[in-house]
Coordinates of C-alpha atoms in Angstrom, one line a residue:
X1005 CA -44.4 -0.6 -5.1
X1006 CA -47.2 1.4 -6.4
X1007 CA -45.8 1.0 -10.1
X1008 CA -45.7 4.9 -10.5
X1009 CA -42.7 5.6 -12.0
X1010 CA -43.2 9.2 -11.1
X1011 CA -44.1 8.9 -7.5
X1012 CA -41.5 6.7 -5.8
X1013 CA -43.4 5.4 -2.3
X1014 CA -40.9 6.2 -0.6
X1015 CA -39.0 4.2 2.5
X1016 CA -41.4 4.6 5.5
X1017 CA -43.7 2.7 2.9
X1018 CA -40.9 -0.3 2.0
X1019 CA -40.5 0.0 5.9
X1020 CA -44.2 -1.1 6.5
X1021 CA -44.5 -3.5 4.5
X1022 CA -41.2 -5.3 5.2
X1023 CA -42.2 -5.3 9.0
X1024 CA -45.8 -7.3 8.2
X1025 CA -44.1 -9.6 5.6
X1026 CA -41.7 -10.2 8.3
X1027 CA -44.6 -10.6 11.2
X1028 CA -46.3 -13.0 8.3
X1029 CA -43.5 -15.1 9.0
X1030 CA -43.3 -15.0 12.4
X1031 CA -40.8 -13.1 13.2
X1032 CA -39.3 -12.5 15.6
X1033 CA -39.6 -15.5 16.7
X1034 CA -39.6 -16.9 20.9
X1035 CA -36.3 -17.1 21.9
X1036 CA -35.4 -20.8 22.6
X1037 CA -32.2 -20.7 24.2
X1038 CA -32.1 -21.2 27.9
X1039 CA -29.7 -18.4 29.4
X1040 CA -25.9 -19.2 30.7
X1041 CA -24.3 -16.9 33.4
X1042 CA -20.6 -15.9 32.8
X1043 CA -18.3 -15.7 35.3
X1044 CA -19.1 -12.2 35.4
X1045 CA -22.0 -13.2 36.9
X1046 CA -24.5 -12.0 34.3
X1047 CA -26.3 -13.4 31.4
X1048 CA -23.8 -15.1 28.9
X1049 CA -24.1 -14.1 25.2
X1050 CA -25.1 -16.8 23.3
X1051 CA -23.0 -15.5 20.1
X1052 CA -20.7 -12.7 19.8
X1053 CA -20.5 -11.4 16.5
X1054 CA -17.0 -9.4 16.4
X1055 CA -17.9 -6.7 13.1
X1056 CA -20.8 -5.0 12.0
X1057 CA -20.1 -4.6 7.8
X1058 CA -22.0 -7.0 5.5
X1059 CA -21.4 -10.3 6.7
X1060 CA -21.6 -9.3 10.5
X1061 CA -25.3 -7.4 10.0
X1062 CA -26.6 -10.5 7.6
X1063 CA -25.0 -13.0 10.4
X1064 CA -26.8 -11.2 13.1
X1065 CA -30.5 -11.1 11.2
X1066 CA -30.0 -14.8 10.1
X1067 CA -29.4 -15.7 13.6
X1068 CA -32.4 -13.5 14.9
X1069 CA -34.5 -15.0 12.5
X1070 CA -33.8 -18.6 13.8
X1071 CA -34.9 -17.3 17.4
X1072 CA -31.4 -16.9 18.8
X1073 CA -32.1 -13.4 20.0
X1074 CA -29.0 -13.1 23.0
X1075 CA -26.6 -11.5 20.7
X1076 CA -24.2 -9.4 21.1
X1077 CA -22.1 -7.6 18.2
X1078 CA -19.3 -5.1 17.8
X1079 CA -16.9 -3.3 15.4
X1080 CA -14.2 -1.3 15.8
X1081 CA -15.4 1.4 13.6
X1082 CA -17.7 4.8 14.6
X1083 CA -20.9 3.8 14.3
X1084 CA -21.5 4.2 10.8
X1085 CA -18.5 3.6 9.2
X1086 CA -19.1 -0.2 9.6
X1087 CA -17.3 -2.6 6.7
X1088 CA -14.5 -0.8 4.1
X1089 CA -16.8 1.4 2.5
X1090 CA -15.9 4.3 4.1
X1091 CA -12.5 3.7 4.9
X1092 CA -10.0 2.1 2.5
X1093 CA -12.4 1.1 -0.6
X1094 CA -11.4 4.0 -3.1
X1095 CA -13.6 2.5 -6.1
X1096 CA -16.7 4.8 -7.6
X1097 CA -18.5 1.9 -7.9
X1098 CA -19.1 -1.7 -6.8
X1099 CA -17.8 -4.8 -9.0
X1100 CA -21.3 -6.6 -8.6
X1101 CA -24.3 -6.1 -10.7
X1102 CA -27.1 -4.0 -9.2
X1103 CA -29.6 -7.3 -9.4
X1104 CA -27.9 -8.9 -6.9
X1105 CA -30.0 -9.5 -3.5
X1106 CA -26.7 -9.7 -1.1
X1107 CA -27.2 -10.0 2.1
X1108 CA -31.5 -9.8 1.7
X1109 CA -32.1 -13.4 2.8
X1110 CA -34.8 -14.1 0.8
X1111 CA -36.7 -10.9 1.5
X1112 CA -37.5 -8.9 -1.9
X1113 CA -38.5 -5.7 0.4
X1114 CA -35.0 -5.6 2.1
X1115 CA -32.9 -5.9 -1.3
X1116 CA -30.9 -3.0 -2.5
X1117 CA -32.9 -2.7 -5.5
X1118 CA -36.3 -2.2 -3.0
X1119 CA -34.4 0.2 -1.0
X1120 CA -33.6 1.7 -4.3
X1121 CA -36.5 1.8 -5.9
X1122 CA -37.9 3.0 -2.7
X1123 CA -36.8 6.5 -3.2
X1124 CA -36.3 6.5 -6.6
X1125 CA -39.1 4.9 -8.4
X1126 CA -38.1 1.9 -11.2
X1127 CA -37.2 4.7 -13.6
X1128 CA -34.3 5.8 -11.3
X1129 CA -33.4 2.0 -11.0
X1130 CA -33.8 1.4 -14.7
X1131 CA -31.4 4.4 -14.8
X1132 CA -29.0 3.2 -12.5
X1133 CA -26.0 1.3 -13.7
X1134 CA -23.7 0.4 -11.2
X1135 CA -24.2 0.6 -7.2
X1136 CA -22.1 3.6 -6.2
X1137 CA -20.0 2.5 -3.4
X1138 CA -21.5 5.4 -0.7
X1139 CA -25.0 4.5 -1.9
X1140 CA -24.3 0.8 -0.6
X1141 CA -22.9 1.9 2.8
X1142 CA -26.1 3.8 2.7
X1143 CA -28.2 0.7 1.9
X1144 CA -26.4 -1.0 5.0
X1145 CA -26.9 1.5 7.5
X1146 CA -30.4 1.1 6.4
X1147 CA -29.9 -2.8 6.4
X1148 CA -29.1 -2.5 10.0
X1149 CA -31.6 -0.3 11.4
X1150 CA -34.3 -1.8 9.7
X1151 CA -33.1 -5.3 11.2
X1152 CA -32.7 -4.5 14.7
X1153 CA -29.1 -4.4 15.0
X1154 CA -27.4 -3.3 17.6
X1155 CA -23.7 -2.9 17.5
X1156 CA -21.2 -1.4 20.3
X1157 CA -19.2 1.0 18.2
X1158 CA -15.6 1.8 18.3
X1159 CA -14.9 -1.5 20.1
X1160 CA -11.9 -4.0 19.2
X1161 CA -11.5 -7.6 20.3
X1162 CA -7.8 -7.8 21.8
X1163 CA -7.6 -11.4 22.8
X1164 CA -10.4 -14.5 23.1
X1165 CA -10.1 -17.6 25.4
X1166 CA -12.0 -20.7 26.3
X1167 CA -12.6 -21.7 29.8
X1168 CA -15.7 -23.8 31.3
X1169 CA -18.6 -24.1 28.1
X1170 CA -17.6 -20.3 27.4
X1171 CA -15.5 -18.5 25.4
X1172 CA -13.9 -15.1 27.1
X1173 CA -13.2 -12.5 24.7
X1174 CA -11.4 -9.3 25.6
X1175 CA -12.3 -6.3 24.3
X1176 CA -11.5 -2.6 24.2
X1177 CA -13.4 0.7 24.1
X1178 CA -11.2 3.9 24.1
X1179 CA -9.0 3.2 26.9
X1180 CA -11.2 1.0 28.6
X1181 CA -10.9 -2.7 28.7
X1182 CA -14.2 -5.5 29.4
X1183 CA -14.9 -8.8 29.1
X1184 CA -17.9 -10.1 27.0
X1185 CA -18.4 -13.7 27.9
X1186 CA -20.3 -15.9 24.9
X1187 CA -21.4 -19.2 23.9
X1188 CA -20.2 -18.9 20.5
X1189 CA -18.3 -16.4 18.6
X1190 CA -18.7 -15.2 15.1
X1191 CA -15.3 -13.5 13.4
X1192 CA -16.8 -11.3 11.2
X1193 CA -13.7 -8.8 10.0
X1194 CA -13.6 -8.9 6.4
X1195 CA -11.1 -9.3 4.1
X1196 CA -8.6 -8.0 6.3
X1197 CA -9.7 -9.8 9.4
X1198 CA -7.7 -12.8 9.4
X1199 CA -4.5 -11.1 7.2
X1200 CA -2.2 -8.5 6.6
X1201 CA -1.1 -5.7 3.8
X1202 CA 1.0 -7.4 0.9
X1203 CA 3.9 -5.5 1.2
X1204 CA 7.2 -6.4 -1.5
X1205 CA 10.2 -7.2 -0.1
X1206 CA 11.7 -3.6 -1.9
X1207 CA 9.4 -1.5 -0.3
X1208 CA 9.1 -2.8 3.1
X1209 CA 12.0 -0.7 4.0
X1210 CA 10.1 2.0 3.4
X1211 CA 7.1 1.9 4.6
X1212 CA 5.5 4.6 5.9
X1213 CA 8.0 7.0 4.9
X1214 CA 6.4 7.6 1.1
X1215 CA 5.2 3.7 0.4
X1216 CA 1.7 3.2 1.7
X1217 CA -0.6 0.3 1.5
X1218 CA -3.8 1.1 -0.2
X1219 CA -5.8 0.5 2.9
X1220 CA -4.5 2.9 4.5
X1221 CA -5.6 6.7 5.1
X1222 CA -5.2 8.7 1.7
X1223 CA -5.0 12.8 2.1
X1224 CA -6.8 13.5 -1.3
X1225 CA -5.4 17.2 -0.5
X1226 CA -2.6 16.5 -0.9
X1227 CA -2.0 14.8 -3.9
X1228 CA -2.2 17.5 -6.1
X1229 CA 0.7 18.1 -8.0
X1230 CA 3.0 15.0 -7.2
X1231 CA 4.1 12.4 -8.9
X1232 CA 2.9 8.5 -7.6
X1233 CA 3.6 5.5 -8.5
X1234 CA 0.7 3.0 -7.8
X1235 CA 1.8 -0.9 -8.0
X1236 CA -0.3 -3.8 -9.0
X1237 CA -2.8 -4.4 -11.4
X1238 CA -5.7 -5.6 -9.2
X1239 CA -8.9 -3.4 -9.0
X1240 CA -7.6 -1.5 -6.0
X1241 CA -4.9 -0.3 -7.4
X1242 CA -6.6 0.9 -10.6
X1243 CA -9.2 2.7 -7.8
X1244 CA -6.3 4.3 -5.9
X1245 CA -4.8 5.0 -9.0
X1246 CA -8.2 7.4 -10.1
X1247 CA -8.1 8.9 -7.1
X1248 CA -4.4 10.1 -7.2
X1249 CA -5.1 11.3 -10.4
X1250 CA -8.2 13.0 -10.0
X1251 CA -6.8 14.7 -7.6
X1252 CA -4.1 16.5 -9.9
X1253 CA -1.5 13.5 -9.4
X1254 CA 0.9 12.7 -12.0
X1255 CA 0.3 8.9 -11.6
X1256 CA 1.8 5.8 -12.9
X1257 CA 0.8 2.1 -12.7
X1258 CA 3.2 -0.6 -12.5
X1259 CA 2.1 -4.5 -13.0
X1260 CA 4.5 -7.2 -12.7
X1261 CA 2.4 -9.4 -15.2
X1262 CA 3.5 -8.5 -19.3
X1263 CA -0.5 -8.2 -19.9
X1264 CA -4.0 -6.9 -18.0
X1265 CA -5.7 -9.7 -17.0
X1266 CA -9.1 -9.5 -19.2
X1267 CA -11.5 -12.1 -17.7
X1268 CA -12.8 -12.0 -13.8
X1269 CA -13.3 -16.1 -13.3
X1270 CA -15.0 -15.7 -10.2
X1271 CA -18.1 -14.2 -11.7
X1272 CA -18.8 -17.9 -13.1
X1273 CA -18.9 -18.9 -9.7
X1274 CA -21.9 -16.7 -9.0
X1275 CA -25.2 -19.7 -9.0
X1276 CA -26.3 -22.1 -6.4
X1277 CA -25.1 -24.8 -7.4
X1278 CA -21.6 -23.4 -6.8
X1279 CA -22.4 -22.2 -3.4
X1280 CA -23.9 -25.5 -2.4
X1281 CA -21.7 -28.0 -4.0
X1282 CA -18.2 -26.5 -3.6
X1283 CA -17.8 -26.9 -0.1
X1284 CA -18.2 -30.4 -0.5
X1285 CA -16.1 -31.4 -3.0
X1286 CA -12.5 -32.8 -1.6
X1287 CA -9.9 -30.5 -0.3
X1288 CA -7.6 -31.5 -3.2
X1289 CA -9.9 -29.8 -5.8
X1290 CA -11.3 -27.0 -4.2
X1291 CA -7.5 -26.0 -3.8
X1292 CA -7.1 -26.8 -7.6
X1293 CA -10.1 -24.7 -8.6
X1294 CA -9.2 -21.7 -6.4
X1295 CA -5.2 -21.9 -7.7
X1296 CA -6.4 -21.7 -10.9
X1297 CA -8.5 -18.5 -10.6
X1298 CA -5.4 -17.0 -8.7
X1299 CA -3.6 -18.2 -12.0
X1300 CA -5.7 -16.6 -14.5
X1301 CA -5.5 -13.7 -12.3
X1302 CA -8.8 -11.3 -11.8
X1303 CA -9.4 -8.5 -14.5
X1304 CA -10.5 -5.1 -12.6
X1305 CA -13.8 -4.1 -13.8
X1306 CA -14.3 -2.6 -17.1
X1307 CA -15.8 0.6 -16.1
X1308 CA -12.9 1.3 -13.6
X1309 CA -10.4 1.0 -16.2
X1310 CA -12.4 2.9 -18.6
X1311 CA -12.1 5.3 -15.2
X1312 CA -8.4 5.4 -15.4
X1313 CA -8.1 6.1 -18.6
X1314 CA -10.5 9.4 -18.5
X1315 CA -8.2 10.2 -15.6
X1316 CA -4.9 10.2 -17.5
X1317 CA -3.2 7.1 -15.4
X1318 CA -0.2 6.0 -17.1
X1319 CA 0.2 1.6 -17.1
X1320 CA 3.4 0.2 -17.5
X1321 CA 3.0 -3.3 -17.7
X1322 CA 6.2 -6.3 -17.1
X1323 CA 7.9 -4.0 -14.6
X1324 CA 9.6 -6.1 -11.5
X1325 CA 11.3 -3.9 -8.7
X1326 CA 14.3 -5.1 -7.9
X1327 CA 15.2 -2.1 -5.7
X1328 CA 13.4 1.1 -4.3
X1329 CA 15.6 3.8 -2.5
X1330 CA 15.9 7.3 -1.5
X1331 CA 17.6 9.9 -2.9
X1332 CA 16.9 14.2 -3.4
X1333 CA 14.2 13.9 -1.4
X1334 CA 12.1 11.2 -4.0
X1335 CA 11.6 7.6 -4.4
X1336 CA 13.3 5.9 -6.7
X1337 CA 12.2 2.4 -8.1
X1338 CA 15.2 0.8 -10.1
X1339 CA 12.7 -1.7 -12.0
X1340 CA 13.4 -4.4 -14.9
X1341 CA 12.0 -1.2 -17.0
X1342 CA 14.5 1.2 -15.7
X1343 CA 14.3 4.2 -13.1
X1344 CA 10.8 5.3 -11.9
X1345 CA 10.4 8.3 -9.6
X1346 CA 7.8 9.3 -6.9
X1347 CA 7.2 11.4 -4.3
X1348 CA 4.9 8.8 -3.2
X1349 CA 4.2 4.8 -3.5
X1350 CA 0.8 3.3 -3.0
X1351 CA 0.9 -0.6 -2.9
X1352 CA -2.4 -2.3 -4.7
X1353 CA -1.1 -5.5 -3.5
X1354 CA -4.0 -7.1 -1.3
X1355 CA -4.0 -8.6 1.6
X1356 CA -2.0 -11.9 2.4
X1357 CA -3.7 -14.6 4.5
X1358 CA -1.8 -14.2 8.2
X1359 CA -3.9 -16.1 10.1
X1360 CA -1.0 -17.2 12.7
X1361 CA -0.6 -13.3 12.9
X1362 CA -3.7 -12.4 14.2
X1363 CA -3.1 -11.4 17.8
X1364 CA -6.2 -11.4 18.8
X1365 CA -6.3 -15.2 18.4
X1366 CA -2.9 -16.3 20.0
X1367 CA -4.7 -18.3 22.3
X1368 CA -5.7 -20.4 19.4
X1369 CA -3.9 -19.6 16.1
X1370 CA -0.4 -21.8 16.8
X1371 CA -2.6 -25.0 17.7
X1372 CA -5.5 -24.3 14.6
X1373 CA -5.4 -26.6 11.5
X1374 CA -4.4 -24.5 8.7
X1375 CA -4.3 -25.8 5.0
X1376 CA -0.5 -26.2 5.1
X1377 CA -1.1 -28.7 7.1
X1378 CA -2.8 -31.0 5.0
X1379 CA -1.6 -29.5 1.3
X1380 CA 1.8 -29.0 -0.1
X1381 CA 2.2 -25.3 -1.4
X1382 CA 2.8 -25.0 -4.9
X1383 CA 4.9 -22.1 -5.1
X1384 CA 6.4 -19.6 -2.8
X1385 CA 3.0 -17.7 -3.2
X1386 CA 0.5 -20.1 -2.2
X1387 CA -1.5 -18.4 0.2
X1388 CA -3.9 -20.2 0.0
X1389 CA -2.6 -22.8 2.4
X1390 CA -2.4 -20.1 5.4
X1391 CA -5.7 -19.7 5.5
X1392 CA -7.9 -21.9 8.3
X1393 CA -9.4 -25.0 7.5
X1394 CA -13.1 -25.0 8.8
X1395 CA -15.8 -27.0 9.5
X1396 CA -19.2 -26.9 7.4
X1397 CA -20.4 -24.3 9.8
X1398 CA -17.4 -22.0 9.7
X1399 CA -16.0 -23.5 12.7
X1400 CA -12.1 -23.9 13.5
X1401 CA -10.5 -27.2 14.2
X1402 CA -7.6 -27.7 15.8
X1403 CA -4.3 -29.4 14.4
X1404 CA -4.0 -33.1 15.2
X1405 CA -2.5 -34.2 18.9
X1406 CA -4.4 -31.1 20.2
X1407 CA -7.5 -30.4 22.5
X1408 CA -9.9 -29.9 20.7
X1409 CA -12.3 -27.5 23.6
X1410 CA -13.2 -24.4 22.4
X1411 CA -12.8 -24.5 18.8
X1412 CA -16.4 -25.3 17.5
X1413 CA -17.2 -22.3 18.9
X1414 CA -15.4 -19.7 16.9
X1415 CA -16.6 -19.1 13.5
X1416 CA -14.1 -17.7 10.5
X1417 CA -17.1 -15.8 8.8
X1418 CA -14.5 -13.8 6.4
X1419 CA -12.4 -14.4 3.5
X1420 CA -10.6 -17.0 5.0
X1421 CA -13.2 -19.3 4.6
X1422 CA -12.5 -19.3 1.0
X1423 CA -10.3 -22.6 0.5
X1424 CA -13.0 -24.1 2.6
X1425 CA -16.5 -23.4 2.0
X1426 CA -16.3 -21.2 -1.6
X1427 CA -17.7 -17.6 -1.9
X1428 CA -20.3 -17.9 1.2
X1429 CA -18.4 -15.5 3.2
X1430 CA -16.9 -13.8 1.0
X1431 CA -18.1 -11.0 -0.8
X1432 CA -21.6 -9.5 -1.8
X1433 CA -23.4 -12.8 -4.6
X1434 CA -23.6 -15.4 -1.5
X1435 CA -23.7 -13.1 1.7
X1436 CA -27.1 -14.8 2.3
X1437 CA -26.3 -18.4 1.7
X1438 CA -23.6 -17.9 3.7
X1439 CA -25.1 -16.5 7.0
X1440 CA -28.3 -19.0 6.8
X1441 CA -25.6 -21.7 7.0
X1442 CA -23.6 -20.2 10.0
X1443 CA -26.6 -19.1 11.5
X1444 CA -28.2 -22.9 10.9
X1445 CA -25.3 -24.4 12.1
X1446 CA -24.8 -22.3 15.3
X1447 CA -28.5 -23.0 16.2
X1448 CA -28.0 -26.6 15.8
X1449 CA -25.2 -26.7 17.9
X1450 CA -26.8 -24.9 21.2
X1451 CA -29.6 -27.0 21.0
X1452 CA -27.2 -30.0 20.9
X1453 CA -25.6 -28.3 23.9
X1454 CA -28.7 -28.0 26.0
X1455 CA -30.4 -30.8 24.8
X1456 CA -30.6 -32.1 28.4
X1457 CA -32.8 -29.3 29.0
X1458 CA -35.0 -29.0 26.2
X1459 CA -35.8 -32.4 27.3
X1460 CA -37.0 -31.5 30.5
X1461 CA -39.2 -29.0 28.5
X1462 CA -40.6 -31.5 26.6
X1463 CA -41.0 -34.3 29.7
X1464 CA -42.7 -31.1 31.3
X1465 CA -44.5 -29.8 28.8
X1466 CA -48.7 -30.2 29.6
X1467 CA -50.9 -27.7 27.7
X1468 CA -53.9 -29.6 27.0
X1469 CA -55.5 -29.6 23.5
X1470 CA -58.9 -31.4 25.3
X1471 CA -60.4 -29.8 27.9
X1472 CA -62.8 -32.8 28.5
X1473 CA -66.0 -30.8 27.6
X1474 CA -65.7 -31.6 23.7
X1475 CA -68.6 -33.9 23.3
X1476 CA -71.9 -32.6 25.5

């Protein structure tokens, strides 16, 4: 930074300088892994990373930066529209503080706030208050270009299988169908990878015919004018709720819970020694720690409530829906509060872990170790128990009295991870800790794979260091 406040240096100078720190540390570094020919017939990927947002781009560079450079990585997204950024996140800005180095690993020159400050100068950054959620899809777009990723677009996995030291995984392009064969693979989908919308019991008969889930597409145009009903009280409903009512909506929130959860506990989980240590305390209290921030419930942040309000959103708060049905042409929710009406509903009701669900994985899901089996549920809303347990690396294992061939090599690098490893994969304060351990772990284990052969390296390895004319 040239320290003119005045005179940002602008990002083909952060560029240059991040590409001779990065050959300062020797990288890229000589790709170690001996190649592995598919079925197919042609070079083997060594990882597959299935999604491109955050997690999926940090994976890819931690991974590159360990000298594992056969990788192959797609999202089913345009290219572009990577992560939920520009899909289904509706907030104006981001919940974490602007200091945070997400995803940088280690690098100050590939932060947000050097990107930033880039084209901006540090008195646009002292400026800056919260990250603007199109600024940080920006930031990631530049993440990935300036990191050498290269991601197949528009590309879903449909289906993954193990056969012979490689893992098979279907996947479709438009209407075209291809096989990408790979060592290891890396499920990097999000929070929505390894679940599914919440959706009431009420309102499930109506879905899709005026109750929407607030990840799905939103028509802003035509809002205006109608009256919705948002429910929940977590931050995405307060986010959808802005929306609807910046848009000329006549919107009303409804929380089941008699008050609005003032404290976010998760933020205290936001140092090392919390990224480090929970993962290996035992099962029994990293469930206990995690039921009691579900508890305590997470506050929405302060400045998207302050949004709400500026937008005119009406909170009812202590409202159960017993009933929801149609009638002159509008929704009616018969509540513990009495009769609400809307021409829509939008559901801010998360996500609930469906791991068993994803179709994808149905050649593994009904024989993976979940945390059911090992905890009893407390509560018909534990959810916590359907999410995978994995290994220190992200890995699955498989339930007892089954094979266990192929697991190790499919890492849950999403929110499902949660119960097991903490916050590593699971939103923007430990994207870095949490790719240098998949990325650490996945190196150690093709080098344990092929250990026969590096062997052989070494056995043949003959470079002399004394070329006998040393001493005249």
């Amino acid at each position: 930074m040239n320290g003119d406040n005045s005179s940002p240096e602008g990002l083909a100078a952060l560029e240059s300088r991040l590409a001779r720190g990065l050959a300062q540390l020797n990288y890229p570094p000589v790709n170690w892994v001996p190649e592995k020919v598919g079925r197919d017939g042609r070079i083997a990927a060594d990882v597959l990373i299935v999604g491109a947002g955050m997690n999926g781009l940090c994976a890819a560079f931690a991974l590159r930066r360990l000298g594992v450079a056969n990788i192959r990585q797609i999202d089913m997204q345009p290219k572009g529209q990577e992560g939920p950024w520009l899909n289904y996140a509706r907030m104006e800005y981001l919940r974490s503080p602007k200091h945070l180095a997400g995803p940088a690993l280690g690098l100050p020159d590939l932060t947000f706030q050097a990107w930033w400050q880039a084209q901006y100068g540090q008195s646009g950054w002292d400026a800056l208050g919260y990250i603007e959620r199109r600024d940080w899809a920006r930031y990631l777009t530049w993440f990935a270009r300036v990191t050498g990723a290269t991601v197949q677009s528009e590309t879903s996995l449909t289906g993954l299988r193990y056969e012979d030291g490689l893992i098979t995984a279907s996947a479709a392009n438009g209407g075209n169908e291809a096989q990408i064969f790979a060592r290891q693979v890396v499920l990097a989908t999000g929070r929505e990878g390894q679940a599914k919308p919440r959706i009431p019991i009420p309102f499930a008969p109506h879905l899709g015919a005026g109750v929407q889930h607030s990840s799905a597409p939103l028509d802003r145009a035509g809002l205006a004018g109608s009256r919705i009903v948002v429910v929940g009280l977590s931050a995405s409903a307060f986010d959808n709720a802005c929306l609807a009512a910046e848009a000329g909506s006549d919107v009303t929130l409804l929380g089941r819970a008699p008050h609005l959860p003032t404290v976010n506990k998760m933020k205290q989980t936001v140092y090392p020694g919390f990224a480090h240590g929970f993962p290996n305390l035992p099962g029994t209290d990293r469930l206990a720690w995690l039921r009691m921030v579900a508890a305590a419930r997470v506050a929405p942040p302060r400045h998207t409530v302050q949004r709400a309000a500026r937008a005119g959103v009406k909170v009812e708060l202590g409202v159960e829906t017993d009933e929801v049905v149609r009638a002159d042409g509008a929704l009616k929710l018969i509540t513990s509060k009495g009769v609400f009406t809307a021409d829509r509903v939008i559901l801010g009701t998360g996500f609930r872990f469906d791991f068993a669900g994803v179709s994808e994985l149905s050649g593994f899901a009904s024989r993976t170790l979940l945390w059911r089996d090992l905890a009893v549920a407390e509560g018909p809303e534990d959810e916590l128990l359907d999410c995978p347990v994995v290994g220190p690396g992200f890995e699955l294992r498989p339930k007892p009295g089954h094979s266990a061939a192929g697991f190790n090599r499919i890492r849950c690098f999403s929110h499902a991870a949660q119960p097991s490893l903490g916050n590593l994969a699971n939103d923007i304060p430990q994207a870095s800790e949490g790719a240098d351990r998949l990325a650490r772990a996945i190196a150690c284990d093709l080098f344990i794979e092929d250990a026969d052969y590096h062997r052989r390296q070494l056995e043949a390895y003959s470079e002399p260091e004394l070329l006998g004319d040393e001493y005249p």
